[in-house]
XYZ file of C-alpha atoms in Angstrom:
617
model
C 0.000 0.000 0.000
C 1.006 3.614 -0.292
C 3.373 4.731 2.496
C 0.870 6.611 4.616
C 3.355 7.949 7.115
C 5.525 9.700 4.496
C 2.442 11.430 3.126
C 1.426 12.690 6.569
C 4.894 13.629 7.838
C 7.250 14.437 4.946
C 10.822 14.939 6.188
C 13.410 16.811 4.068
C 16.336 14.608 3.082
C 18.936 17.105 4.301
C 17.589 17.291 7.851
C 19.771 15.743 10.569
C 17.635 13.241 12.482
C 17.511 12.752 16.211
C 18.239 9.075 16.910
C 15.754 8.593 19.762
C 13.040 10.477 17.949
C 13.653 8.584 14.719
C 13.408 5.266 16.548
C 9.951 6.190 17.782
C 8.857 7.596 14.413
C 10.064 4.434 12.684
C 7.919 2.370 15.046
C 4.868 4.528 14.290
C 5.675 4.438 10.562
C 5.818 0.650 10.581
C 2.540 0.408 12.474
C 0.796 2.715 9.998
C 2.197 1.036 6.917
C 1.499 -2.499 8.116
C -2.006 -1.824 9.385
C -4.841 -2.935 7.126
C -6.353 0.031 5.279
C -9.778 0.030 3.618
C -10.609 2.115 0.588
C -13.883 3.917 1.090
C -15.469 7.105 -0.167
C -16.351 8.174 3.373
C -12.629 8.645 4.081
C -12.564 11.570 1.603
C -13.469 15.160 2.401
C -17.025 16.000 1.361
C -15.952 18.152 -1.609
C -13.624 15.505 -3.042
C -16.231 12.801 -2.437
C -18.826 14.776 -4.433
C -16.394 15.251 -7.347
C -15.544 11.526 -7.383
C -19.249 10.614 -7.569
C -19.821 13.137 -10.358
C -16.954 11.712 -12.425
C -18.303 8.207 -11.891
C -21.709 9.346 -13.127
C -20.109 10.788 -16.285
C -18.199 7.572 -16.962
C -21.318 5.503 -16.347
C -23.267 7.572 -18.878
C -20.494 7.240 -21.476
C -20.315 3.490 -20.871
C -24.059 3.214 -21.393
C -24.073 5.215 -24.666
C -20.782 3.870 -26.113
C -21.032 0.263 -24.963
C -17.936 0.681 -22.823
C -15.709 1.987 -25.626
C -13.981 5.310 -24.743
C -12.519 6.168 -28.128
C -12.444 9.816 -29.149
C -14.772 9.227 -32.173
C -17.466 7.495 -30.135
C -17.444 10.128 -27.414
C -17.799 12.865 -30.068
C -20.983 11.191 -31.372
C -22.692 11.229 -27.960
C -21.213 14.488 -26.629
C -24.481 16.382 -27.280
C -26.340 13.970 -25.070
C -23.694 14.456 -22.367
C -24.183 18.233 -22.547
C -27.921 17.815 -22.158
C -27.314 15.614 -19.103
C -24.567 17.592 -17.337
C -24.969 21.060 -18.882
C -22.067 23.402 -18.068
C -20.311 20.787 -15.967
C -19.732 18.513 -18.970
C -15.974 17.740 -19.113
C -13.928 17.710 -22.295
C -13.390 14.529 -24.289
C -9.723 14.292 -23.266
C -10.727 14.692 -19.599
C -13.314 11.908 -19.921
C -10.736 9.590 -21.456
C -8.221 10.444 -18.692
C -10.837 9.673 -16.012
C -11.651 6.384 -17.736
C -7.990 5.363 -17.733
C -7.621 6.131 -14.001
C -10.845 4.252 -13.276
C -9.729 1.154 -15.164
C -6.180 1.102 -13.762
C -7.474 1.399 -10.155
C -9.620 -1.705 -10.565
C -12.792 0.372 -11.030
C -12.425 2.230 -7.708
C -14.666 5.272 -7.374
C -12.287 6.721 -4.776
C -9.529 6.847 -7.399
C -11.629 9.387 -9.340
C -11.315 11.932 -6.496
C -9.008 14.897 -7.244
C -5.585 14.507 -5.555
C -5.402 17.970 -4.028
C -2.391 17.116 -1.846
C -0.183 16.776 -4.920
C -0.997 20.240 -6.191
C 1.203 23.276 -5.750
C 4.918 23.897 -5.811
C 6.822 21.222 -3.891
C 10.258 22.798 -4.070
C 11.504 25.053 -1.274
C 11.698 28.683 -2.179
C 14.053 29.597 0.686
C 17.774 28.866 0.655
C 19.262 26.302 3.101
C 20.731 29.016 5.362
C 17.309 30.570 5.917
C 15.734 27.136 6.464
C 18.263 26.486 9.221
C 17.519 29.823 10.893
C 13.771 29.156 10.723
C 14.281 25.771 12.367
C 16.311 27.353 15.178
C 13.492 29.821 15.806
C 10.840 27.077 15.714
C 12.832 25.076 18.279
C 12.262 27.881 20.790
C 8.486 27.384 20.719
C 7.626 25.216 23.729
C 3.866 25.746 23.884
C 0.866 26.973 21.917
C 0.034 29.897 24.169
C -0.742 33.298 22.682
C 2.413 35.159 21.767
C 4.633 32.070 21.483
C 4.860 32.269 17.668
C 5.331 36.044 17.672
C 8.143 35.750 20.199
C 9.843 33.060 18.117
C 9.455 35.222 14.977
C 11.158 38.099 16.769
C 14.017 35.719 17.561
C 14.147 34.727 13.866
C 14.584 38.396 12.929
C 17.462 38.558 15.405
C 19.061 35.430 13.892
C 18.775 36.814 10.358
C 20.317 40.100 11.427
C 23.237 38.321 13.132
C 23.747 36.054 10.111
C 23.861 39.018 7.723
C 26.385 40.757 9.975
C 28.687 37.709 9.963
C 28.351 36.669 6.316
C 27.978 40.020 4.580
C 24.846 38.707 2.821
C 21.477 40.440 2.821
C 18.921 37.729 3.550
C 15.361 38.903 3.982
C 13.329 37.591 6.876
C 10.249 35.640 5.690
C 6.873 37.118 6.530
C 5.130 36.312 9.812
C 2.451 34.444 7.832
C 5.095 32.166 6.286
C 6.588 31.527 9.698
C 3.160 30.654 11.130
C 2.512 28.203 8.318
C 5.797 26.455 9.124
C 4.789 26.295 12.788
C 1.450 24.646 11.910
C 3.332 21.820 10.178
C 4.956 20.738 13.447
C 3.505 17.335 14.340
C 1.770 16.734 17.710
C 4.585 14.366 18.702
C 7.271 16.998 18.046
C 5.260 19.517 20.075
C 4.954 17.049 22.938
C 8.734 16.525 22.874
C 9.222 20.284 23.217
C 6.771 20.541 26.110
C 7.347 17.335 28.067
C 10.531 15.713 26.780
C 11.089 12.588 24.700
C 10.257 10.090 27.420
C 6.805 11.495 28.187
C 6.089 12.183 24.510
C 6.864 8.579 23.576
C 4.632 7.392 26.399
C 1.784 9.703 25.359
C 1.783 8.524 21.745
C 2.126 4.832 22.498
C -0.745 2.509 21.724
C -2.924 1.722 24.768
C -5.099 -1.356 24.494
C -8.132 -2.501 26.415
C -7.960 -2.916 30.172
C -7.319 -6.456 31.381
C -10.619 -8.331 31.768
C -11.359 -10.307 34.935
C -14.046 -12.895 35.654
C -14.158 -12.965 39.449
C -13.258 -11.158 42.639
C -9.611 -10.990 43.706
C -8.485 -12.477 40.402
C -6.326 -9.392 39.864
C -5.421 -6.854 42.552
C -3.375 -3.699 41.918
C -1.031 -2.216 44.522
C 0.782 1.108 44.489
C 2.010 4.005 46.629
C 1.423 7.729 46.421
C 2.425 10.671 48.558
C -0.786 12.476 49.419
C -1.141 16.077 48.262
C -2.027 16.926 51.826
C -0.257 18.107 54.982
C -1.109 16.722 58.417
C -0.292 18.183 61.811
C 0.645 16.865 65.250
C -2.504 16.289 67.260
C -1.748 18.508 70.277
C 0.649 21.208 69.074
C -0.771 21.476 65.485
C 2.787 21.598 64.165
C 2.825 20.481 60.496
C 4.406 17.049 60.094
C 4.472 16.831 56.303
C 2.690 14.757 53.673
C 1.936 11.127 54.582
C 2.271 8.151 52.239
C -0.672 6.068 51.078
C -0.235 2.421 50.059
C -3.402 0.895 48.605
C -4.648 -2.373 47.120
C -7.635 -2.321 44.733
C -9.631 -5.213 43.302
C -9.880 -4.830 39.515
C -13.099 -6.820 39.014
C -15.227 -4.695 41.351
C -13.093 -1.495 41.436
C -13.208 -1.823 45.222
C -10.636 -0.695 47.715
C -9.304 -3.824 49.406
C -6.960 -2.391 52.023
C -4.551 0.470 52.669
C -1.896 1.977 54.913
C -1.562 5.704 55.613
C 1.441 7.007 57.513
C 4.965 8.333 57.346
C 6.686 5.052 56.475
C 7.844 5.498 52.848
C 7.402 2.752 50.207
C 9.086 -0.309 51.692
C 8.456 -3.875 52.760
C 6.920 -2.548 55.982
C 4.377 -0.252 54.296
C 3.442 -2.987 51.806
C 3.068 -5.498 54.648
C 0.779 -3.185 56.604
C -1.442 -2.560 53.576
C -1.553 -6.238 52.575
C -2.438 -7.357 56.113
C -5.233 -4.784 56.144
C -6.508 -6.186 52.825
C -6.422 -9.813 54.009
C -8.422 -9.258 57.199
C -12.110 -8.310 57.687
C -12.744 -4.670 58.560
C -14.977 -5.348 61.589
C -13.145 -2.709 63.610
C -14.632 0.156 61.581
C -18.136 0.257 63.061
C -16.627 0.151 66.568
C -13.822 2.645 66.077
C -15.787 4.946 63.737
C -19.475 4.707 64.723
C -20.455 7.494 62.305
C -19.493 5.313 59.315
C -22.830 4.045 57.975
C -21.775 1.257 55.598
C -19.533 -1.672 56.518
C -16.390 -2.240 54.469
C -17.225 -5.666 53.093
C -14.134 -6.150 50.911
C -11.300 -8.363 52.108
C -9.565 -11.583 51.168
C -6.523 -13.154 49.564
C -5.694 -11.970 46.029
C -4.908 -14.501 43.319
C -2.544 -12.073 41.601
C -0.994 -8.832 42.873
C 0.155 -6.460 40.118
C 2.721 -3.804 41.012
C 5.170 -1.452 39.380
C 8.943 -1.927 39.465
C 9.539 -0.529 42.955
C 12.401 -2.220 44.791
C 10.107 -3.069 47.712
C 8.283 -5.507 45.406
C 11.605 -7.236 44.660
C 12.354 -7.646 48.357
C 13.151 -11.297 49.115
C 10.969 -11.226 52.237
C 8.030 -9.910 50.228
C 8.472 -12.794 47.796
C 8.578 -15.219 50.733
C 5.335 -13.722 52.053
C 3.610 -14.195 48.702
C 4.892 -17.769 48.530
C 3.641 -18.494 52.056
C 0.203 -17.042 51.246
C 0.102 -18.676 47.781
C -0.301 -15.325 45.994
C 1.039 -14.803 42.486
C 2.759 -11.537 41.576
C 3.167 -9.619 38.344
C 4.856 -6.395 37.279
C 3.972 -3.767 34.736
C 6.665 -2.247 32.490
C 8.426 0.872 33.744
C 6.435 4.148 33.603
C 3.139 2.575 32.523
C 0.576 3.787 35.088
C -2.156 3.359 32.469
C -1.760 -0.403 32.907
C -3.021 -0.004 36.504
C -6.078 2.185 35.789
C -8.176 1.119 38.784
C -5.702 2.137 41.464
C -4.602 5.282 39.585
C -8.235 6.355 39.383
C -8.653 5.549 43.075
C -5.706 7.806 43.966
C -7.048 10.566 41.722
C -10.519 10.496 43.269
C -9.206 10.472 46.823
C -6.929 13.435 46.174
C -9.419 15.468 44.146
C -12.757 14.619 45.776
C -11.810 14.132 49.407
C -8.612 16.018 50.177
C -8.661 18.925 47.717
C -11.411 20.750 49.581
C -9.695 20.380 52.957
C -7.234 22.871 54.511
C -3.733 21.519 54.107
C -4.097 20.347 50.502
C -1.115 21.384 48.417
C -3.349 22.919 45.698
C -0.808 22.729 42.885
C -2.624 25.483 41.004
C -1.814 27.925 43.816
C 1.836 26.998 44.286
C 3.934 30.105 44.631
C 1.014 32.164 45.850
C 1.852 34.238 48.902
C -1.759 33.883 50.079
C -1.692 30.105 50.508
C 0.761 27.962 52.451
C -0.520 24.364 52.791
C 1.675 23.677 55.811
C 0.370 26.704 57.709
C -3.249 26.009 56.738
C -3.177 22.311 57.708
C -5.456 21.385 60.641
C -5.996 17.610 60.370
C -3.884 15.192 62.376
C -3.205 11.634 61.198
C -5.985 10.096 63.328
C -8.609 12.431 61.875
C -7.241 11.879 58.375
C -7.690 8.122 58.866
C -11.218 8.779 60.088
C -12.296 10.789 57.036
C -10.595 8.332 54.649
C -12.633 5.499 56.183
C -15.827 7.533 55.776
C -14.980 8.337 52.158
C -14.159 4.732 51.256
C -17.164 3.130 53.005
C -19.901 5.711 52.422
C -18.775 7.399 49.189
C -16.405 5.401 47.013
C -17.832 1.943 47.681
C -21.489 3.090 47.589
C -21.486 5.405 44.557
C -21.656 4.608 40.809
C -18.506 5.104 38.775
C -18.130 7.779 36.087
C -19.798 5.587 33.440
C -22.702 4.852 35.764
C -22.474 1.108 35.135
C -20.839 -0.084 38.352
C -21.187 0.431 42.106
C -18.237 -1.252 43.873
C -20.248 -2.635 46.798
C -23.039 -4.022 44.585
C -20.526 -5.484 42.129
C -18.669 -7.123 45.012
C -21.867 -8.668 46.467
C -23.058 -9.892 43.066
C -19.690 -11.410 42.169
C -19.452 -12.942 45.649
C -22.701 -14.820 45.002
C -21.637 -16.006 41.548
C -18.078 -17.138 42.256
C -16.992 -16.594 45.839
C -13.228 -16.549 46.435
C -11.709 -18.747 49.100
C -11.749 -16.629 52.264
C -9.065 -17.801 54.703
C -9.657 -17.150 58.382
C -6.316 -15.535 59.094
C -5.079 -15.119 62.640
C -3.453 -11.745 63.288
C -0.607 -13.370 65.165
C 0.062 -15.813 62.335
C 0.081 -12.955 59.835
C 2.599 -11.057 61.939
C 4.874 -14.095 61.796
C 4.312 -14.458 58.068
C 5.413 -10.879 57.508
C 8.666 -11.254 59.442
C 11.983 -10.107 58.024
C 14.580 -12.834 57.402
C 18.217 -12.503 58.533
C 21.157 -14.779 59.280
C 23.626 -14.734 62.145
C 25.826 -16.790 64.438
C 24.517 -18.784 67.374
C 27.063 -18.499 70.193
C 27.197 -18.977 73.931
C 25.326 -15.742 74.626
C 22.626 -16.509 72.040
C 21.965 -14.641 68.804
C 22.744 -10.937 68.511
C 20.711 -8.717 66.204
C 21.195 -4.950 65.927
C 22.962 -4.893 69.336
C 20.064 -6.761 70.972
C 20.732 -10.217 72.403
C 18.189 -13.059 72.143
C 18.538 -16.188 74.278
C 16.501 -19.014 75.839
C 16.916 -22.506 77.304
C 15.772 -24.080 74.051
C 18.390 -22.116 72.129
C 21.086 -23.138 74.592
C 20.061 -26.774 74.173
C 20.278 -26.426 70.377
C 23.812 -25.055 70.692
C 24.739 -27.883 73.065
C 23.731 -30.435 70.423
C 25.039 -28.660 67.299
C 27.627 -26.200 68.565
C 28.246 -22.652 67.391
C 26.800 -22.367 63.890
C 25.116 -20.074 61.369
C 21.345 -19.814 61.797
C 18.495 -18.168 59.930
C 16.211 -16.071 62.087
C 13.079 -14.028 61.524
C 12.157 -10.719 63.153
C 8.773 -9.027 63.119
C 9.517 -5.436 61.983
C 6.475 -4.226 63.928
C 7.746 -5.584 67.249
C 11.203 -6.995 67.931
C 10.531 -8.515 71.362
C 10.956 -11.985 69.899
C 12.894 -13.563 67.076
C 12.302 -16.954 65.488
C 15.520 -18.979 65.106
C 15.860 -21.929 62.737
C 16.370 -25.351 64.299
C 18.206 -27.434 61.746
C 17.537 -30.627 63.709
C 13.745 -30.417 63.514
C 13.474 -28.114 60.487
C 11.392 -25.705 62.535
C 11.762 -22.333 64.253
C 12.301 -21.602 67.931
C 10.605 -18.579 69.488
C 13.344 -16.736 71.393
C 12.781 -13.616 73.546
C 15.078 -10.622 73.723
C 17.100 -10.324 76.907
C 15.968 -6.686 77.161
C 12.401 -7.758 76.518
C 10.660 -4.735 78.022
C 12.454 -2.379 75.632
C 12.419 -4.629 72.555
C 8.716 -5.487 72.810
C 7.784 -1.791 72.739
C 9.680 -0.663 69.623
C 9.582 -1.402 65.916
C 12.641 -2.336 63.908
C 12.740 1.182 62.431
C 12.629 2.764 65.886
C 15.425 0.546 67.106
C 17.609 1.508 64.134
C 17.045 5.198 64.934
C 17.954 4.547 68.560
C 21.147 2.780 67.494
C 22.149 5.724 65.298
C 21.521 8.137 68.158
C 23.577 5.999 70.552
C 26.435 5.703 68.055
C 26.544 9.468 67.588
C 26.650 9.956 71.345
C 29.223 7.402 72.507
C 30.849 6.037 69.341
C 31.175 2.432 68.247
C 31.699 1.166 71.812
C 28.044 1.625 72.809
C 25.979 -1.185 74.341
C 22.312 -1.964 74.854
C 22.101 0.346 77.897
C 23.176 3.225 75.677
C 20.368 2.318 73.271
C 17.776 2.356 76.050
C 19.006 5.780 77.122
C 18.942 7.014 73.531
C 15.368 5.817 73.141
C 14.295 7.847 76.151
C 16.227 10.891 74.949
C 14.647 10.720 71.461
C 11.143 10.677 72.926
C 12.062 13.653 75.090
C 13.344 15.610 72.098
C 10.219 14.764 70.106
C 8.001 15.965 72.926
C 9.996 19.191 73.101
C 9.706 19.659 69.337
C 5.946 19.178 69.366
C 5.527 21.634 72.226
C 7.631 24.350 70.558
C 4.957 26.675 69.208
C 7.487 28.940 67.525
C 8.780 26.179 65.259
C 8.610 27.145 61.569
C 5.723 25.458 59.741
C 7.741 25.348 56.531
C 10.347 22.885 57.821
C 8.433 19.623 57.708
C 11.278 17.243 56.769
C 12.478 16.587 60.334
C 8.982 16.586 61.807
C 7.959 13.940 59.233
C 10.745 11.691 60.537
C 9.704 12.379 64.107
C 6.098 11.605 63.182
C 7.165 8.239 61.752
C 9.026 7.462 64.970
C 5.983 8.307 67.104
C 3.698 6.368 64.749
C 5.922 3.281 65.033
C 5.991 3.647 68.814
C 2.189 3.578 69.006
C 1.997 0.539 66.736
C 4.635 -1.404 68.667
C 3.095 -0.653 72.059
C -0.398 -1.562 70.793
C 0.933 -4.870 69.468
C 2.765 -5.529 72.735
C -0.420 -4.913 74.763
C -2.310 -7.444 72.636
C 0.201 -10.180 73.558
C -1.068 -10.594 77.075
C 0.233 -14.114 77.315
C 3.846 -12.984 77.092
C 5.844 -12.033 80.250
C 6.985 -8.475 80.755
C 10.603 -9.470 81.294
C 12.534 -12.543 80.249
C 16.092 -13.552 80.993
C 18.587 -15.865 79.363
C 20.061 -16.969 82.692
C 20.283 -20.758 82.411
C 19.785 -21.174 86.153
C 16.217 -19.876 85.953
C 13.247 -21.750 84.608
C 12.188 -20.525 81.209
C 8.942 -18.762 81.958
C 7.873 -18.892 78.364
C 7.631 -22.688 78.601
C 5.034 -22.371 81.317
C 2.901 -20.003 79.259
C 0.646 -21.659 76.676
C 1.557 -20.438 73.192
C -0.242 -21.047 69.932
C 1.799 -23.412 67.726
C 3.731 -21.553 65.022
C 2.864 -22.460 61.462
C 6.227 -22.460 59.647
C 5.054 -23.934 56.352
C 6.965 -22.409 53.464
C 9.561 -20.675 55.611
C 13.013 -20.626 54.089
C 15.983 -22.407 55.637
C 19.572 -21.751 54.655
């Protein structure tokens, strides 16, 4: 077929091509040239279509009167009848014969009779190469289509011509503004997008986007992603701005329902993903108790068949892969920079930011950035607890209960209907088991004093017995990042894990792994590399004191939210760890590794640990 792309985007032979741009254009060119094309009159402009039909009518009349013979003599004999039929529009004999030849050579295609207007006019450039180069330089300065952009570039062209004449001694004349505008109109949409957004975004914008992946049942495909909310939160008591929290969300594609989320100051990581996934797996019965003003229950929960993510490093984390293997969840990844392949969760983020948060004080309001009248940090009034409250209301009573933009789906109704048709397997997960499942995996040396992890020592009678039978050796151990009071040490004799308490149990059971790392950094800065666990306990107390002082300092600048965001994460982790510790009522407040004492943990009934699928090294 005719090379469509060259007709639409003719490129002068003497132009130096950009390699990246040419690669993309070549891909588009190949797609256009290899795509099936269908000849049809409706593809022509109305004027050309009318002329093609008229010419066909003339040829049909001549065929009828001359028995299909288009010789000059025969057409002369019936020319009077043609004039009576078509009056002043009757074409000459030579024109009729030319039309007949085109019609026959095209395989009797009416479309071929249309006038080829695109081939008319002078195709040679009237300007010399030097002027063409100057025009291109001026056109390259146009980055948008706003009023005045072309006029400004034309003024620059006049400057370039003047400078060129000064250097060369020639007297080139600047083309008219109308000529310059006509050149600007020939710039393709892709080239304009490159000027405005860069090659990467332009290539992404002009890529082919197919139909969204179809699903047949609930939880068949679940999308997960992070976003930093366009919203500032404050500390509850002092109202000091803490910064913008992160949101990690899972959405079910089949019903467009929110499945679970995490909001807080922990950035994208294994921990934030674990918190969101645990929230998605478990029923949301807590909502009507914690938030009695929420009218509709959040009915969506369960184990996904497939979790689709982007290429974030947290989704490549080996512990995350172990979690998915333990829970029998498949994972998939979209190509880099393809948010359109996760439309459900991207739309969810967009609605939450625009519908819920945009109207609230503290929203960043990108359209007002730079305005002296609006500072989102100073205007923020919502603390994290209230933000969680309004997000729960929005999800349960707005997002899940309202039709989508097309009006063909209500998430809650779609979920209930699909649940009746093909209900997914709903596992009755135990919170404690899930916490173990989401442990981090490490390796270390079992010695006389037990296993040391981040300057914390873990020991028990069972661990001492293991060492007595095997000796000092390398072990794999697991630590819950939400609460490091216990670790789970591999027993190579029984292919199981031993639950081992920290020697400083009271401290370890009340902090998260992130908190403990912060405490270690603070202790190292204070006393150097020779610090011990007592230094860490003291550092923990000192950090909390400094945070309290920071939150009570009313004169603190509201613009400096970087440090307060880190402090907010520390306080958030502290609340989570202490809440988790209070739920473990069957665990003693203090434990010791002294072999002369009876191991109190043996006397306390513990739920057996399911270690199926755990990795041993």
